[in-house]
Coordinates of C-alpha atoms and ligand atoms in Angstrom, one line a residue:
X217 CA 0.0 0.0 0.0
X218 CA 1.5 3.3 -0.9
X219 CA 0.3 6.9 0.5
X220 CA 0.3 9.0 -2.4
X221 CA 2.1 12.5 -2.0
X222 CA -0.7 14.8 -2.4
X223 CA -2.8 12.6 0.5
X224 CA 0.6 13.1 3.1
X225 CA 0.6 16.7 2.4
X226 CA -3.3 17.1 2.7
X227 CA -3.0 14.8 6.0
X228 CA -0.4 17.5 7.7
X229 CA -2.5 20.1 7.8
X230 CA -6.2 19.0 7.7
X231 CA -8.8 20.4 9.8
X232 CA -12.1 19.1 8.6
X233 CA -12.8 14.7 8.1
X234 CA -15.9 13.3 8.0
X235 CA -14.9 9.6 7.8
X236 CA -17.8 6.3 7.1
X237 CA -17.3 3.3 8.5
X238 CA -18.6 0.1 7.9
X239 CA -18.7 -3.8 8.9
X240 CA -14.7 -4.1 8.2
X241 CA -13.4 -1.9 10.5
X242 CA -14.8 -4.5 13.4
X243 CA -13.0 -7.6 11.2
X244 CA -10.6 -7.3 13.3
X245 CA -12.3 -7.4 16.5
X246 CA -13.8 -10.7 15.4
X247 CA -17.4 -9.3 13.9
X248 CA -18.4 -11.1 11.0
X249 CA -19.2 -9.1 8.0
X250 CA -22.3 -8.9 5.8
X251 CA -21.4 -9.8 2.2
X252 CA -18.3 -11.9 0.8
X253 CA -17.9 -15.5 1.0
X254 CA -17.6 -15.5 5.2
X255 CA -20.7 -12.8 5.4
X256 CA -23.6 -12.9 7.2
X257 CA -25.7 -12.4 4.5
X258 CA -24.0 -16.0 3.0
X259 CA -25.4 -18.0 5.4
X260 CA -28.6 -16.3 6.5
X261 CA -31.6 -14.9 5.0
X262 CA -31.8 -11.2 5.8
X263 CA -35.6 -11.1 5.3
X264 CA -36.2 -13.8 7.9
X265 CA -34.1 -11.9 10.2
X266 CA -33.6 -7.9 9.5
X267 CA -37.4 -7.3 9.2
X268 CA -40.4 -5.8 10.4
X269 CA -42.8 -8.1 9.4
X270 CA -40.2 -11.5 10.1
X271 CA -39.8 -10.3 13.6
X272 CA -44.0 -9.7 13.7
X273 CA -43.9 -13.2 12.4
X274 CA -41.4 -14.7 15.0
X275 CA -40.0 -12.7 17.6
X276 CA -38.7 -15.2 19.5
X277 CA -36.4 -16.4 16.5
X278 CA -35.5 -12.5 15.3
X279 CA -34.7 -11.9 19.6
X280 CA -32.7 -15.2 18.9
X281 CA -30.4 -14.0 16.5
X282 CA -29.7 -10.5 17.4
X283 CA -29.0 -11.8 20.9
X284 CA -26.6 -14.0 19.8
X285 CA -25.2 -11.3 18.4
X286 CA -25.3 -8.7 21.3
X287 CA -23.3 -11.5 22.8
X288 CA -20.4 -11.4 20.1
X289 CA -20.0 -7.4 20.0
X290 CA -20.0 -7.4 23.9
X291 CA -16.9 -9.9 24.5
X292 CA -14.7 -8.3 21.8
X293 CA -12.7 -5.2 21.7
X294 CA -12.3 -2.3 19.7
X295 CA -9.2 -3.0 17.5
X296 CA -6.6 -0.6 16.2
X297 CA -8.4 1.0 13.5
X298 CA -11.0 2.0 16.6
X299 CA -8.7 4.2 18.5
X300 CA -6.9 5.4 15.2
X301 CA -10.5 7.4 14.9
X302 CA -10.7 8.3 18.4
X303 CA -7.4 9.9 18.0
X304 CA -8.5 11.5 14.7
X305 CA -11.4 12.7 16.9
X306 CA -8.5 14.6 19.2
X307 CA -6.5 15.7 16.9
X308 CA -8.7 17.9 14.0
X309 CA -10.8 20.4 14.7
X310 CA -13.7 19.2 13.0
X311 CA -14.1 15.8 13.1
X312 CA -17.5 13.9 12.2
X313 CA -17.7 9.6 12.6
X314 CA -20.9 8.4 10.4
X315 CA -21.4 4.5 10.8
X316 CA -23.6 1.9 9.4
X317 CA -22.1 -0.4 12.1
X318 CA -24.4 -0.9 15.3
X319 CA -22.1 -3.1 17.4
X320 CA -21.4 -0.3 19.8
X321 CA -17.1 -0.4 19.7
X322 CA -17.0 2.9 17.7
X323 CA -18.3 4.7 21.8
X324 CA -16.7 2.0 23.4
X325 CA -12.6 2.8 21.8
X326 CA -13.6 6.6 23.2
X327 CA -15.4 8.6 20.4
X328 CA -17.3 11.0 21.6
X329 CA -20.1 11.7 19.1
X330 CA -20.8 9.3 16.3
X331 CA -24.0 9.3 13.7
X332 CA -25.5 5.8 13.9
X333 CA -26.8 5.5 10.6
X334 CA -28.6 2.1 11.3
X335 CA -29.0 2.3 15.4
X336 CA -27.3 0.3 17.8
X337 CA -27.9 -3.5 18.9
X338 CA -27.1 -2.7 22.7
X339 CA -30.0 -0.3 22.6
X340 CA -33.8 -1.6 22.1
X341 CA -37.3 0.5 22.1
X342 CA -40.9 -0.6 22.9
X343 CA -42.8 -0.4 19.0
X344 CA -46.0 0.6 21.4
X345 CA -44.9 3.3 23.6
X346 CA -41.3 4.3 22.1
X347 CA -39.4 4.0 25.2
X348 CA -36.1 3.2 25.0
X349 CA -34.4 0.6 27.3
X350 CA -30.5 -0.3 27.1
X351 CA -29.1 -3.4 27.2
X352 CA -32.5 -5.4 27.5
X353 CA -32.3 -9.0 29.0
X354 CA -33.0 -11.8 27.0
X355 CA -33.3 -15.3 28.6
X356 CA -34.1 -18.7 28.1
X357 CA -37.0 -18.2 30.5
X358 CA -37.5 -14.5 28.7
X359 CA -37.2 -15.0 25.2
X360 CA -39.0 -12.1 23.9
X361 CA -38.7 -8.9 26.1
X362 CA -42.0 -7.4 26.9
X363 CA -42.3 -3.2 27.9
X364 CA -42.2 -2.5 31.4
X365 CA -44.8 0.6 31.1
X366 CA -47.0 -0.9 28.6
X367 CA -46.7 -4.4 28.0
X368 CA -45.6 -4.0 23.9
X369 CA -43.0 -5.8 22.1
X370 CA -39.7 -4.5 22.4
X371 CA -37.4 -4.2 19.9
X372 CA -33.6 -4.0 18.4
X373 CA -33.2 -0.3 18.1
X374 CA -31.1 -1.0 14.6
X375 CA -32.9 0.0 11.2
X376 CA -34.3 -3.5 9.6
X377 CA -34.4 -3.5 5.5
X378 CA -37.3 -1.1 4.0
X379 CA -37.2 1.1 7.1
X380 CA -36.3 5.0 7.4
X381 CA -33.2 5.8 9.0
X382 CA -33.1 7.7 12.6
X383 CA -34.8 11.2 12.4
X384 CA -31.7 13.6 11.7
X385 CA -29.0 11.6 11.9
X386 CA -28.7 10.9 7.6
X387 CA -28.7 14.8 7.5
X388 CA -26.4 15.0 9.1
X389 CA -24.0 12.7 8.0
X390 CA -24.6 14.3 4.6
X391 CA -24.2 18.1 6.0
X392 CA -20.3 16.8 7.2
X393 CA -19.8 15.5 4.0
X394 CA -20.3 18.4 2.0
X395 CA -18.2 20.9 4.4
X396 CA -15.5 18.2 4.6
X397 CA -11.7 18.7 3.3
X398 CA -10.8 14.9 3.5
X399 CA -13.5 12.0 3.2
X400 CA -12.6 8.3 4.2
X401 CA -14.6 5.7 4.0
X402 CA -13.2 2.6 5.5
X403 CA -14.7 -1.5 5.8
X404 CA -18.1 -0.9 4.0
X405 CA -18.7 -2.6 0.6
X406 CA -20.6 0.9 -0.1
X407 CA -23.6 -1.0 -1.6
X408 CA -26.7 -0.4 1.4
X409 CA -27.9 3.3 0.5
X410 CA -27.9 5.8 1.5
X411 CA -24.9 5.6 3.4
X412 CA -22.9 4.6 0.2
X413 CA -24.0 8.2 -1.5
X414 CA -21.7 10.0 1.3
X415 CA -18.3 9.6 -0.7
X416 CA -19.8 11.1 -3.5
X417 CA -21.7 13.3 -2.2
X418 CA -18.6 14.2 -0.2
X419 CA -16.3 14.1 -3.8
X420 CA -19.0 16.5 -5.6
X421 CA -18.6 19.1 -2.8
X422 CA -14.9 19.2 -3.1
X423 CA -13.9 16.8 -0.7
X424 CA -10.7 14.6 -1.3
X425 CA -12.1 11.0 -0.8
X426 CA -9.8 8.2 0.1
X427 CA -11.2 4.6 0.7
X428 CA -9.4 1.9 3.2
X429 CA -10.7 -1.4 2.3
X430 CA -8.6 -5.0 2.2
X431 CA -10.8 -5.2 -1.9
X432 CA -11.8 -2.7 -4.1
X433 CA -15.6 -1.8 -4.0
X434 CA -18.3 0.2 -5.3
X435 CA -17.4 3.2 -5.3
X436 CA -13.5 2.5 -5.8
X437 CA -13.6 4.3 -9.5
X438 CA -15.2 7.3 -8.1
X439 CA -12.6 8.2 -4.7
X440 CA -9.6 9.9 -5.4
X441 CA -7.4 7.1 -3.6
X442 CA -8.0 3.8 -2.7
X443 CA -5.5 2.2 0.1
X444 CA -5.7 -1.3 0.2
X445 CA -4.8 -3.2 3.5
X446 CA -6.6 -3.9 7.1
X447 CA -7.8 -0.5 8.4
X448 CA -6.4 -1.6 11.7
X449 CA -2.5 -1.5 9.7
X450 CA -3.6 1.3 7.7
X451 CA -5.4 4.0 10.0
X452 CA -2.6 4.3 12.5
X453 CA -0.1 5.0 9.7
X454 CA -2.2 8.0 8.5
X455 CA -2.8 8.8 12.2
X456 CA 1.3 8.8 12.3
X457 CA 1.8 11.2 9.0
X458 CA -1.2 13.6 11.0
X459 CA 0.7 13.8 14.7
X460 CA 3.8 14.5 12.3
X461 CA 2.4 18.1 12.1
X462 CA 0.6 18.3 15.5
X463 CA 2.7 17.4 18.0
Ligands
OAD63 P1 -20.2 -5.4 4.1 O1 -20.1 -6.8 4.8 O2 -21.1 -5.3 3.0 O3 -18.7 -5.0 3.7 C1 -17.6 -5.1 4.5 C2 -16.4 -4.5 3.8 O4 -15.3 -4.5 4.6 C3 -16.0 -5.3 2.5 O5 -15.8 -4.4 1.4 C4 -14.7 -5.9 2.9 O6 -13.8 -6.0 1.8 C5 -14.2 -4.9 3.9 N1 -13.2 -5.4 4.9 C6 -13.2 -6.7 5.5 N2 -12.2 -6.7 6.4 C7 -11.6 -5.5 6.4 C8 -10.5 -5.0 7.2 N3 -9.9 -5.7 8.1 N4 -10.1 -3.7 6.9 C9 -10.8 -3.0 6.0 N5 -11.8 -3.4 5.2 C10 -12.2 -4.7 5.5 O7 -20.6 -4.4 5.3 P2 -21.2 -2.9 5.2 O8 -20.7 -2.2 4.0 O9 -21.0 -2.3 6.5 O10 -27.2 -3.0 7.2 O11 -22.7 -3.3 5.0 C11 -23.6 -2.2 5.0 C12 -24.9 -2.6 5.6 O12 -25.4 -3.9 5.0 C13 -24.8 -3.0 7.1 O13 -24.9 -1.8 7.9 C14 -26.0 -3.8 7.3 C15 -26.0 -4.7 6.1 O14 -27.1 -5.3 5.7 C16 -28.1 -3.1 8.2 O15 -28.1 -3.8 9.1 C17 -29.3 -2.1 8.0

């Protein structure tokens, strides 16, 4: 992988990043991904699973899975390419973390303020009354968690497929983009819109866009660089070249 010129001398003295995250920047914490030949999506039928009407349908197998994986992201860590963004988050003055990730590790490495485009599986809400609880308990005895105030069915707060994004937070994530000198989106196949519309979006404005991904994707013929590696090898070399300047 080679850092091109133009992207070390941009890296010394930027003060605006808006970076997007997705699935692969928690491969190295041991969360599976979606898509590829390992992915979730593989084995398992998202519509069975990562729906409204599957989870109407069976609750107790939807409360199944995601508690299953509530268990995964809970024992493992952030990795490297975690607190390469928290220092990022020090270090520029305007700093904005977007993910379609809900497993949590982005707040658990130490970011302060990210946009969780598709929620977060430690957090669930009641579909009756809206309350939110954290970290519900799911047993053998309790397979299905039931509203303490009213009784409803409470949910994964993360966005199934064919539903809206959380109220704001897409905005957002778009607004950063635009103002943004440097764009990087890291780990995401850039396939699940609208979350893969930011590098463009970000590119159209001006933006430089670099992409850190161990393939190329989508939307590698539209960034200006692509570095190919593990973000958790790659981020804490551009976090190196950025303390260069700051120290
Ligand atoms: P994907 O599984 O589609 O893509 C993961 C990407 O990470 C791929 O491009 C891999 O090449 C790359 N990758 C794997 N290991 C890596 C590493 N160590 N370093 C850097 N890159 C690595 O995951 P997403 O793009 O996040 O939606 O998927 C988007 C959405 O689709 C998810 O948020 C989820 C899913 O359906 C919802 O749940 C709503």
């Amino acid at each position: 992988m080679t850092i091109s010129i133009k992207l070390r001398s941009l890296l010394q003295r930027v003060e605006s990043i808006c970076v997007l995250t997705g699935a692969g920047i928690s491969a190295e914490s041991g969360v599976a991904t979606f898509r590829g030949v390992d992915g979730l999506w593989s084995k398992l039928k998202p519509e069975e699973l990562a729906n409204f009407d599957a989870f109407m349908r069976n609750p107790e197998l939807v409360w199944e899975w995601y508690n299953y994986r509530r268990q995964i992201v809970h024992d493992v860590k952030p990795n490297p390419a975690h607190y390469a963004l928290v220092r990022l988050e020090e270090l520029v003055k305007e700093f904005t973390l977007v993910t379609q990730n809900v497993d949590n590790l982005h707040y658990r490495a130490g970011n302060k303020r990210v946009l969780e485009l598709h929620g977060n599986i430690e957090r669930s809400y009641c579909i009756d009354c809206r309350k939110f609880v954290e970290n519900v308990e799911v047993t053998t005895e309790k397979k299905v968690p039931r509203c303490s105030s009213c009784n409803g069915l409470i949910r994964p707060d993360v966005v199934w497929f064919g539903e809206m994004l959380p109220e704001g937070v897409f905005e957002a994530a778009t607004e950063a983009a635009s103002r943004c000198e440097l764009f990087l989106t890291i780990g995401t196949s850039a396939v699940v819109y609208p979350a893969a519309g930011l590098p463009r979006a970000a590119r159209n404005q001006g933006a430089y866009v670099v992409e850190v991904n161990t393939e190329p994707t989508e939307v590698s013929h539209t960034v200006n660089e692509t570095l190919l590696g593990k973000a958790g090898e790659v981020l804490p070399q551009l976090i190196t070249i950025l303390e260069e300047t700051r120290k």
